[in-house]
Coordinates of C-alpha atoms and ligand atoms in Angstrom, one line a residue:
X153 CA -38.1 -18.5 -8.0
X154 CA -36.9 -15.0 -8.7
X155 CA -38.3 -12.6 -6.2
X156 CA -39.5 -9.2 -7.3
X157 CA -38.0 -5.8 -6.3
X158 CA -40.7 -5.3 -3.7
X159 CA -39.3 -8.1 -1.6
X160 CA -36.5 -5.8 -0.5
X161 CA -37.7 -4.6 2.9
X162 CA -37.2 -1.3 4.5
X163 CA -39.1 -0.2 7.6
X164 CA -39.1 3.3 8.8
X165 CA -36.2 2.7 11.2
X166 CA -34.8 -0.6 10.1
X167 CA -32.3 -1.5 7.4
X168 CA -32.8 -2.4 3.8
X169 CA -32.8 -6.2 3.6
X170 CA -31.7 -7.5 0.2
X171 CA -32.7 -11.2 -0.1
X172 CA -30.4 -13.8 -1.7
X173 CA -32.3 -13.8 -5.0
X174 CA -31.6 -10.1 -5.5
X175 CA -27.9 -9.9 -5.0
X176 CA -24.9 -11.5 -6.6
X177 CA -23.0 -13.0 -3.7
X178 CA -22.8 -16.7 -4.1
X179 CA -21.6 -18.9 -1.2
X180 CA -19.1 -20.5 -3.6
X181 CA -17.2 -17.2 -3.7
X182 CA -16.9 -17.1 0.1
X183 CA -14.0 -18.9 1.8
X184 CA -14.9 -22.3 3.2
X185 CA -13.5 -21.5 6.6
X186 CA -15.4 -18.2 6.9
X187 CA -18.6 -20.1 6.1
X188 CA -17.8 -22.7 8.7
X189 CA -17.2 -20.1 11.4
X190 CA -20.4 -18.3 10.6
X191 CA -22.5 -21.5 10.6
X192 CA -21.1 -22.5 13.9
X193 CA -21.8 -19.1 15.5
X194 CA -25.3 -19.3 14.0
X195 CA -26.0 -22.8 15.3
X196 CA -24.9 -21.6 18.8
X197 CA -27.7 -19.0 18.6
X198 CA -25.6 -15.9 17.7
X199 CA -25.9 -13.6 14.8
X200 CA -23.0 -13.8 12.3
X201 CA -22.3 -11.7 9.3
X202 CA -19.6 -11.2 6.7
X203 CA -18.7 -7.6 6.8
X204 CA -16.5 -4.8 5.3
X205 CA -14.2 -5.1 2.4
X206 CA -15.1 -8.7 1.5
X207 CA -18.8 -7.9 1.0
X208 CA -18.0 -4.8 -1.0
X209 CA -15.4 -6.6 -3.2
X210 CA -17.7 -9.5 -3.9
X211 CA -20.6 -7.2 -5.0
X212 CA -18.2 -5.3 -7.2
X213 CA -16.9 -8.5 -8.8
X214 CA -13.5 -8.4 -7.2
X215 CA -11.7 -11.1 -5.2
X216 CA -11.6 -10.2 -1.5
X217 CA -8.2 -10.2 0.3
X218 CA -9.7 -11.6 3.5
X219 CA -13.1 -12.5 5.0
X220 CA -14.0 -10.6 8.2
X221 CA -16.9 -11.7 10.4
X222 CA -19.0 -9.6 12.8
X223 CA -21.1 -11.1 15.5
X224 CA -23.0 -10.3 18.7
X225 CA -21.1 -13.1 20.5
X226 CA -18.6 -11.7 23.0
X227 CA -14.9 -12.7 22.6
X228 CA -15.1 -15.2 25.5
X229 CA -18.2 -16.8 24.0
X230 CA -16.4 -17.1 20.6
X231 CA -13.4 -18.7 22.3
X232 CA -15.6 -21.3 24.0
X233 CA -17.0 -22.3 20.6
X234 CA -13.8 -22.8 18.7
X235 CA -10.8 -24.9 19.8
X236 CA -8.6 -23.1 17.2
X237 CA -9.3 -19.6 18.6
X238 CA -6.9 -17.0 19.9
X239 CA -8.0 -13.7 21.4
X240 CA -5.8 -10.8 20.4
X241 CA -5.6 -7.0 20.9
X242 CA -5.7 -5.0 24.0
X243 CA -7.6 -1.9 22.9
X244 CA -10.2 -4.0 21.3
X245 CA -10.4 -7.8 21.7
X246 CA -10.7 -9.7 18.4
X247 CA -11.0 -13.4 17.9
X248 CA -8.7 -15.1 15.4
X249 CA -9.9 -18.5 14.3
X250 CA -6.8 -20.4 12.9
X251 CA -7.0 -22.8 10.0
X252 CA -3.4 -23.7 9.3
X253 CA -1.9 -20.6 7.8
X254 CA -5.3 -19.0 7.2
X255 CA -6.9 -16.7 9.8
X256 CA -10.5 -15.7 10.0
X257 CA -11.0 -12.6 12.1
X258 CA -14.2 -12.4 14.2
X259 CA -15.1 -9.1 15.8
X260 CA -17.8 -8.5 18.3
X261 CA -20.1 -5.6 17.3
X262 CA -18.7 -2.4 18.7
X263 CA -19.5 1.3 19.0
X264 CA -17.2 4.2 19.0
X265 CA -19.2 5.4 21.9
X266 CA -19.7 9.0 21.0
X267 CA -20.2 10.3 24.6
X268 CA -17.3 8.4 26.1
X269 CA -15.1 9.5 23.2
X270 CA -16.1 13.1 23.7
X271 CA -15.3 13.0 27.4
X272 CA -12.1 11.0 27.5
X273 CA -11.3 9.4 24.2
X274 CA -10.5 12.2 21.8
X275 CA -7.2 14.0 21.3
X276 CA -6.9 17.7 20.5
X277 CA -7.4 17.1 16.8
X278 CA -10.7 15.3 17.5
X279 CA -9.0 11.9 16.8
X280 CA -10.5 8.9 18.4
X281 CA -8.0 7.3 20.7
X282 CA -10.3 4.9 22.5
X283 CA -12.2 2.3 20.6
X284 CA -13.3 -0.5 22.9
X285 CA -17.0 -0.5 23.7
X286 CA -19.2 -3.3 22.6
X287 CA -22.5 -2.4 20.9
X288 CA -25.3 -3.5 18.6
X289 CA -25.1 -4.0 14.9
X290 CA -26.5 -0.5 14.4
X291 CA -23.5 0.9 16.4
X292 CA -21.2 -1.3 14.4
X293 CA -22.5 0.1 11.2
X294 CA -22.1 3.7 12.3
X295 CA -18.4 3.5 13.3
X296 CA -17.4 2.3 9.8
X297 CA -16.0 4.7 7.3
X298 CA -17.7 4.5 3.9
X299 CA -21.2 3.3 3.1
X300 CA -19.9 0.6 0.7
X301 CA -17.8 -0.8 3.7
X302 CA -20.8 -1.1 5.9
X303 CA -22.8 -4.0 4.3
X304 CA -23.5 -7.1 6.2
X305 CA -24.0 -10.5 4.6
X306 CA -26.3 -12.5 7.0
X307 CA -25.5 -16.2 7.2
X308 CA -29.0 -16.9 8.6
X309 CA -30.7 -16.3 5.3
X310 CA -27.9 -15.2 2.9
X311 CA -29.4 -11.7 2.7
X312 CA -27.5 -8.4 2.7
X313 CA -28.4 -6.0 5.5
X314 CA -27.9 -2.4 4.5
X315 CA -28.4 0.4 7.1
X316 CA -26.7 3.3 5.3
X317 CA -27.4 3.1 1.5
X318 CA -24.3 1.1 0.7
X319 CA -26.2 -1.0 -1.9
X320 CA -27.2 2.1 -3.8
X321 CA -23.5 3.3 -3.8
X322 CA -22.4 -0.1 -5.1
X323 CA -24.9 0.3 -8.0
X324 CA -23.9 3.9 -8.6
X325 CA -20.2 3.1 -8.1
X326 CA -19.7 6.0 -5.6
X327 CA -17.8 6.5 -2.5
X328 CA -19.8 8.2 0.3
X329 CA -18.7 8.8 3.9
X330 CA -21.0 7.7 6.7
X331 CA -21.9 10.8 8.7
X332 CA -20.2 14.2 8.3
X333 CA -17.1 13.7 6.2
X334 CA -15.1 16.5 7.8
X335 CA -15.7 15.2 11.2
X336 CA -15.0 11.6 10.2
X337 CA -11.7 12.6 8.6
X338 CA -10.7 14.4 11.8
X339 CA -11.6 11.4 13.9
X340 CA -9.2 9.3 12.0
X341 CA -7.1 11.0 9.2
X342 CA -6.1 7.6 7.8
X343 CA -9.5 7.6 6.2
X344 CA -8.1 10.2 3.8
X345 CA -5.7 7.5 2.5
X346 CA -8.4 4.8 2.6
X347 CA -10.7 7.0 0.5
X348 CA -8.0 7.4 -2.1
X349 CA -7.1 3.8 -2.0
X350 CA -10.7 2.7 -2.7
X351 CA -11.1 5.2 -5.5
X352 CA -8.0 3.8 -7.2
X353 CA -8.7 0.2 -6.6
X354 CA -12.4 0.0 -7.2
X355 CA -12.6 2.5 -10.1
X356 CA -15.5 4.4 -8.5
X357 CA -16.4 8.1 -8.1
X358 CA -16.3 10.2 -5.0
X359 CA -19.3 12.3 -4.0
X360 CA -18.7 16.0 -3.9
X361 CA -19.5 16.2 -0.1
X362 CA -16.8 13.7 0.6
X363 CA -14.4 15.1 -1.9
X364 CA -14.5 18.7 -0.6
X365 CA -13.0 17.9 2.8
X366 CA -10.6 15.3 1.2
X367 CA -9.1 18.0 -0.9
X368 CA -8.5 20.3 2.1
X369 CA -7.5 18.1 5.0
X370 CA -4.1 16.6 4.1
X371 CA -2.5 18.4 7.0
X372 CA -4.3 16.0 9.4
X373 CA -1.9 13.3 8.3
X374 CA 0.8 15.1 10.3
X375 CA -0.9 13.7 13.4
X376 CA -0.8 10.0 12.3
X377 CA 2.0 7.8 13.5
X378 CA 4.6 6.9 10.9
X379 CA 4.0 3.2 11.7
X380 CA 0.4 3.4 10.7
X381 CA 1.2 5.4 7.6
X382 CA 3.7 2.8 6.6
X383 CA 1.0 0.0 6.9
X384 CA -1.3 2.1 4.6
X385 CA 1.5 2.6 2.1
X386 CA 2.1 -1.1 1.9
X387 CA -1.6 -1.6 1.2
X388 CA -1.4 0.9 -1.6
X389 CA 1.7 -0.8 -3.1
X390 CA 0.0 -4.2 -3.0
X391 CA -3.5 -3.1 -4.2
X392 CA -2.8 -3.6 -7.9
X393 CA -3.9 -0.1 -8.8
X394 CA -0.8 1.7 -7.6
X395 CA -0.5 4.0 -10.6
X396 CA -4.0 5.4 -10.3
X397 CA -3.7 5.6 -6.6
X398 CA -0.4 7.6 -6.7
X399 CA -2.0 10.0 -9.2
X400 CA -4.9 10.5 -6.8
X401 CA -2.5 11.0 -3.9
X402 CA -1.0 13.8 -5.9
X403 CA -4.4 15.2 -6.9
X404 CA -5.5 15.4 -3.2
X405 CA -2.1 16.8 -2.0
X406 CA -1.4 13.7 0.1
X407 CA 1.7 12.4 -1.7
X408 CA 4.2 14.7 0.0
X409 CA 2.8 13.7 3.4
X410 CA 3.9 10.1 2.7
X411 CA 7.0 10.3 0.5
X412 CA 10.1 12.4 -0.1
X413 CA 8.9 13.0 -3.5
X414 CA 10.2 15.1 -6.4
X415 CA 7.7 15.8 -9.3
X416 CA 10.7 15.5 -11.7
X417 CA 10.6 11.8 -10.9
X418 CA 7.1 11.3 -12.0
X419 CA 7.8 9.8 -15.4
X420 CA 10.1 7.1 -13.9
X421 CA 7.5 6.4 -11.2
X422 CA 4.7 6.0 -13.8
X423 CA 6.8 3.6 -15.8
X424 CA 7.6 1.5 -12.7
X425 CA 4.0 1.4 -11.4
X426 CA 2.6 0.4 -14.8
X427 CA 4.7 -2.7 -14.7
X428 CA 4.2 -3.5 -11.0
X429 CA 0.4 -3.2 -11.4
X430 CA 0.7 -5.6 -14.3
X431 CA 2.7 -8.0 -12.1
X432 CA 0.0 -7.9 -9.4
X433 CA -2.7 -8.7 -11.9
X434 CA -0.6 -11.7 -13.0
X435 CA -0.6 -12.9 -9.3
X436 CA 3.1 -12.0 -8.8
X437 CA 4.5 -10.1 -5.9
X438 CA 6.0 -6.7 -5.9
X439 CA 8.9 -5.6 -3.7
X440 CA 8.0 -2.6 -1.6
X441 CA 11.8 -1.8 -1.4
X442 CA 11.9 -1.5 -5.2
X443 CA 9.0 0.9 -5.2
X444 CA 10.5 3.0 -2.5
X445 CA 13.8 3.0 -4.4
X446 CA 12.0 4.3 -7.5
X447 CA 10.2 7.0 -5.6
X448 CA 13.3 8.1 -3.7
X449 CA 15.6 7.9 -6.8
X450 CA 14.9 11.4 -8.1
X451 CA 15.4 13.2 -4.7
X452 CA 18.5 11.1 -4.1
X453 CA 19.9 11.8 -7.5
X454 CA 19.2 15.6 -7.1
X455 CA 21.0 15.6 -3.7
X456 CA 23.9 13.5 -5.0
X457 CA 24.4 15.8 -8.0
X458 CA 24.4 18.8 -5.7
X459 CA 27.0 17.2 -3.4
X460 CA 29.1 16.3 -6.4
X461 CA 29.0 19.8 -7.6
X462 CA 30.3 20.9 -4.2
X463 CA 33.3 18.6 -4.8
X464 CA 32.3 15.3 -3.1
X465 CA 33.5 12.2 -5.0
X466 CA 30.6 10.5 -6.9
X467 CA 30.3 7.4 -4.9
X468 CA 30.5 9.2 -1.6
X469 CA 28.0 11.8 -2.8
X470 CA 25.6 9.0 -3.6
X471 CA 26.0 7.4 -0.1
X472 CA 25.5 10.7 1.7
X473 CA 22.5 11.6 -0.4
X474 CA 21.0 8.2 0.4
X475 CA 21.6 8.6 4.0
X476 CA 19.9 12.0 4.2
X477 CA 17.0 11.1 2.0
X478 CA 16.3 7.8 3.7
X479 CA 16.5 9.5 7.1
X480 CA 13.9 12.1 6.0
X481 CA 11.7 9.4 4.6
X482 CA 11.7 7.3 7.8
X483 CA 10.6 10.3 9.8
X484 CA 7.3 10.0 7.8
X485 CA 7.0 6.3 7.5
X486 CA 8.5 3.6 9.8
X487 CA 10.3 1.6 7.1
X488 CA 11.8 -1.5 8.6
X489 CA 15.6 -1.6 8.8
X490 CA 16.0 -4.4 6.4
X491 CA 13.8 -2.7 3.8
X492 CA 15.9 0.5 4.3
X493 CA 19.0 -1.4 3.5
X494 CA 17.5 -2.8 0.4
X495 CA 16.4 0.6 -0.8
X496 CA 19.9 1.9 -0.2
X497 CA 21.5 -1.0 -2.1
X498 CA 19.2 -0.7 -5.1
X499 CA 20.0 3.0 -5.4
X500 CA 23.8 2.6 -4.8
X501 CA 23.8 -0.1 -7.4
X502 CA 22.9 2.6 -10.0
X503 CA 26.4 4.0 -9.4
X504 CA 28.1 0.5 -9.3
X505 CA 26.7 -0.3 -12.7
X506 CA 29.1 2.2 -14.2
X507 CA 32.1 0.1 -13.1
X508 CA 32.5 -2.4 -16.0
X509 CA 36.1 -3.4 -15.6
X510 CA 37.8 -6.3 -13.8
X511 CA 35.8 -8.3 -11.5
X512 CA 33.1 -5.7 -10.8
X513 CA 30.4 -6.7 -13.2
X514 CA 30.6 -10.4 -12.2
X515 CA 30.4 -9.5 -8.5
X516 CA 27.5 -7.2 -9.0
X517 CA 25.6 -10.0 -10.8
X518 CA 25.9 -12.1 -7.6
X519 CA 24.4 -9.3 -5.4
X520 CA 21.1 -10.4 -3.8
X521 CA 19.5 -7.2 -4.9
X522 CA 20.9 -7.3 -8.4
X523 CA 17.6 -7.9 -10.1
X524 CA 15.9 -5.0 -8.5
X525 CA 18.8 -2.6 -9.2
X526 CA 18.9 -3.8 -12.8
X527 CA 15.2 -3.3 -13.2
X528 CA 15.6 0.3 -12.0
X529 CA 18.5 0.8 -14.4
X530 CA 16.4 -0.3 -17.4
X531 CA 13.5 1.9 -16.3
X532 CA 15.9 4.9 -16.1
X533 CA 17.3 4.1 -19.5
X534 CA 13.8 4.6 -21.0
X535 CA 13.9 8.2 -20.0
X536 CA 17.6 9.1 -19.5
X537 CA 19.3 9.0 -22.9
X538 CA 22.9 9.2 -21.5
X539 CA 22.6 5.8 -19.8
X540 CA 21.0 3.9 -22.7
X541 CA 24.3 2.5 -23.8
X542 CA 25.1 1.4 -20.3
X543 CA 21.7 -0.3 -19.8
X544 CA 22.0 -2.1 -23.2
X545 CA 25.5 -3.3 -22.2
X546 CA 24.1 -4.8 -18.9
X547 CA 21.2 -6.4 -20.7
X548 CA 23.6 -8.2 -23.0
X549 CA 25.9 -9.0 -20.1
X550 CA 23.0 -10.4 -18.0
X551 CA 21.8 -12.7 -20.8
X552 CA 25.3 -13.8 -21.9
X553 CA 27.2 -17.0 -21.2
X554 CA 30.1 -16.9 -18.8
X555 CA 32.6 -16.9 -21.7
X556 CA 30.8 -14.1 -23.5
X557 CA 30.7 -12.1 -20.2
X558 CA 34.5 -12.5 -19.8
X559 CA 34.9 -11.2 -23.4
X560 CA 32.7 -8.2 -22.7
X561 CA 34.7 -7.2 -19.6
X562 CA 38.0 -7.6 -21.4
X563 CA 36.7 -5.2 -24.1
X564 CA 35.9 -2.7 -21.4
X565 CA 39.3 -3.2 -19.7
X566 CA 41.0 -2.3 -23.0
X567 CA 38.9 0.9 -23.6
X568 CA 40.6 4.0 -22.4
X569 CA 38.8 5.3 -19.3
X570 CA 37.5 8.7 -20.2
X571 CA 36.4 9.4 -16.6
X572 CA 39.9 9.0 -15.1
X573 CA 41.5 11.4 -17.5
X574 CA 38.8 14.0 -16.8
X575 CA 38.6 13.6 -13.1
X576 CA 41.3 15.9 -11.9
X577 CA 40.6 18.7 -14.3
X578 CA 36.9 18.5 -13.4
X579 CA 37.1 18.5 -9.7
X580 CA 39.2 21.7 -9.9
X581 CA 36.5 23.3 -11.9
X582 CA 33.6 22.1 -9.8
X583 CA 31.7 19.5 -11.7
X584 CA 28.2 20.3 -12.6
X585 CA 27.3 17.2 -14.6
X586 CA 26.7 14.2 -12.4
X587 CA 28.8 11.1 -12.9
X588 CA 25.6 9.1 -12.5
X589 CA 24.6 10.1 -16.0
X590 CA 28.0 9.3 -17.5
X591 CA 29.1 5.9 -18.7
X592 CA 32.6 4.4 -18.8
Ligands
ATP51 P1 -9.1 -3.9 2.1 O1 -9.0 -5.1 3.1 O2 -9.5 -4.3 0.7 O3 -7.9 -3.1 2.2 P2 -11.2 -3.1 3.8 O4 -12.4 -2.2 3.7 O5 -11.6 -4.6 4.1 O6 -10.3 -3.0 2.6 P3 -9.9 -3.2 6.3 O7 -8.8 -2.4 6.8 O8 -9.7 -4.7 6.1 O9 -10.4 -2.6 5.0 O10 -11.1 -3.0 7.3 C1 -12.3 -3.8 7.3 C2 -13.5 -2.9 7.6 O11 -13.3 -2.2 8.8 C3 -13.7 -1.8 6.6 O12 -14.4 -2.2 5.4 C4 -14.5 -0.8 7.4 O13 -15.8 -1.1 7.5 C5 -13.8 -0.9 8.7 N1 -12.7 0.1 8.9 C6 -11.4 -0.2 8.7 N2 -10.6 0.9 9.0 C7 -11.5 1.8 9.3 C8 -11.3 3.2 9.7 N3 -10.1 3.8 9.8 N4 -12.4 3.9 10.0 C9 -13.6 3.3 10.0 N5 -13.9 2.1 9.6 C10 -12.8 1.3 9.3
MG52 MG1 -10.2 -6.2 4.6

């Protein structure tokens, strides 16, 4: 029987309890393994809740990435219950329950322990550097960032436990910080990026008291490690709402804290992100290296053009520009070596596409990064008129049979090379127009 609104309980000090009949989370939408873990904890006499992003996403009708569980059982107690359990983490011990390739993360309630943090655990910027004290569910609620991220789905009666007004925010589609936003952003500046990511991904509004500080505190990101920032950027790239999120990063002055970014590259980036978001909606993957290549292309291009104007040969200019820009970029984000190499190759290929004679085109087609480089070329062609003929040629070449390809290259071999004739004269005069925009 459908219960009435009055069955939602709220005592003076206690939480709002939303019974099963009054919320939309059905067990069929929860991972089987997560349910199994919670039932087992519950049967052993512990409290067990689904918590965080998964509860939020289910209530908003989105599919959660992962299912996290919070409990009052201590890590050792969790380990005793599950054979397939690994305890991980030094700073804070978490239990991972393994089901083949799937992992369910179980965390004991913890507090950020205000007093301890004030005495020992905060750096000069007020950031929390110690985070390892067990607590009650109330403590666990208060250390979370946003109210919509602090809802607990109780396996004991399938109700939702709400200490901070998260259910109201879900209804109003608003993002609201728990506690004082300025202080919470100082404690952990990554929350600036998380705020923007949720705004983009969940299509919700930010409350003015959270937005005010968000607008002003981008400098706090200077104190966050490049490794952690890289992890956040990956989440942004894979969230399926990258276009909106990047626009919000711009709006809140955060984009330059993450990327070597030139506003002149905005149109190219928008085009690329529209298609990658579409890919994610279709369940396909996106290559972070490709997105980095798109973002860095404009600054690399500007630098290479400048080096060329100074007399550096085109290919060398491109290589040097890439080296410098990637170096600057990795000072902000710890991009893994292999990914750096891919970014470099995708950008360098933009130059190699201009060689359409002899064995060049055939060899380029075999390049492991060809597809990504080619995709970037086609995107560029949508906005750079001078390379449209080149991009069209490559489209035909890519789709052609081996014989047709041979014929296309032979035609190119017979064409007089305009570049070669001009090269000497130009280098004496100091070239101003980049070869990257010319075609053979
Ligand atoms: P998603 O997984 O969709 O990116 P999420 O909210 O689940 O979003 P996680 O990083 O998986 O994000 O974290 C799980 C939960 O842990 C969050 O919902 C939030 O309650 C809490 N949390 C994570 N990072 C922070 C943080 N920096 N400060 C405070 N609470 C956090
Ligand atoms: Mg999550």
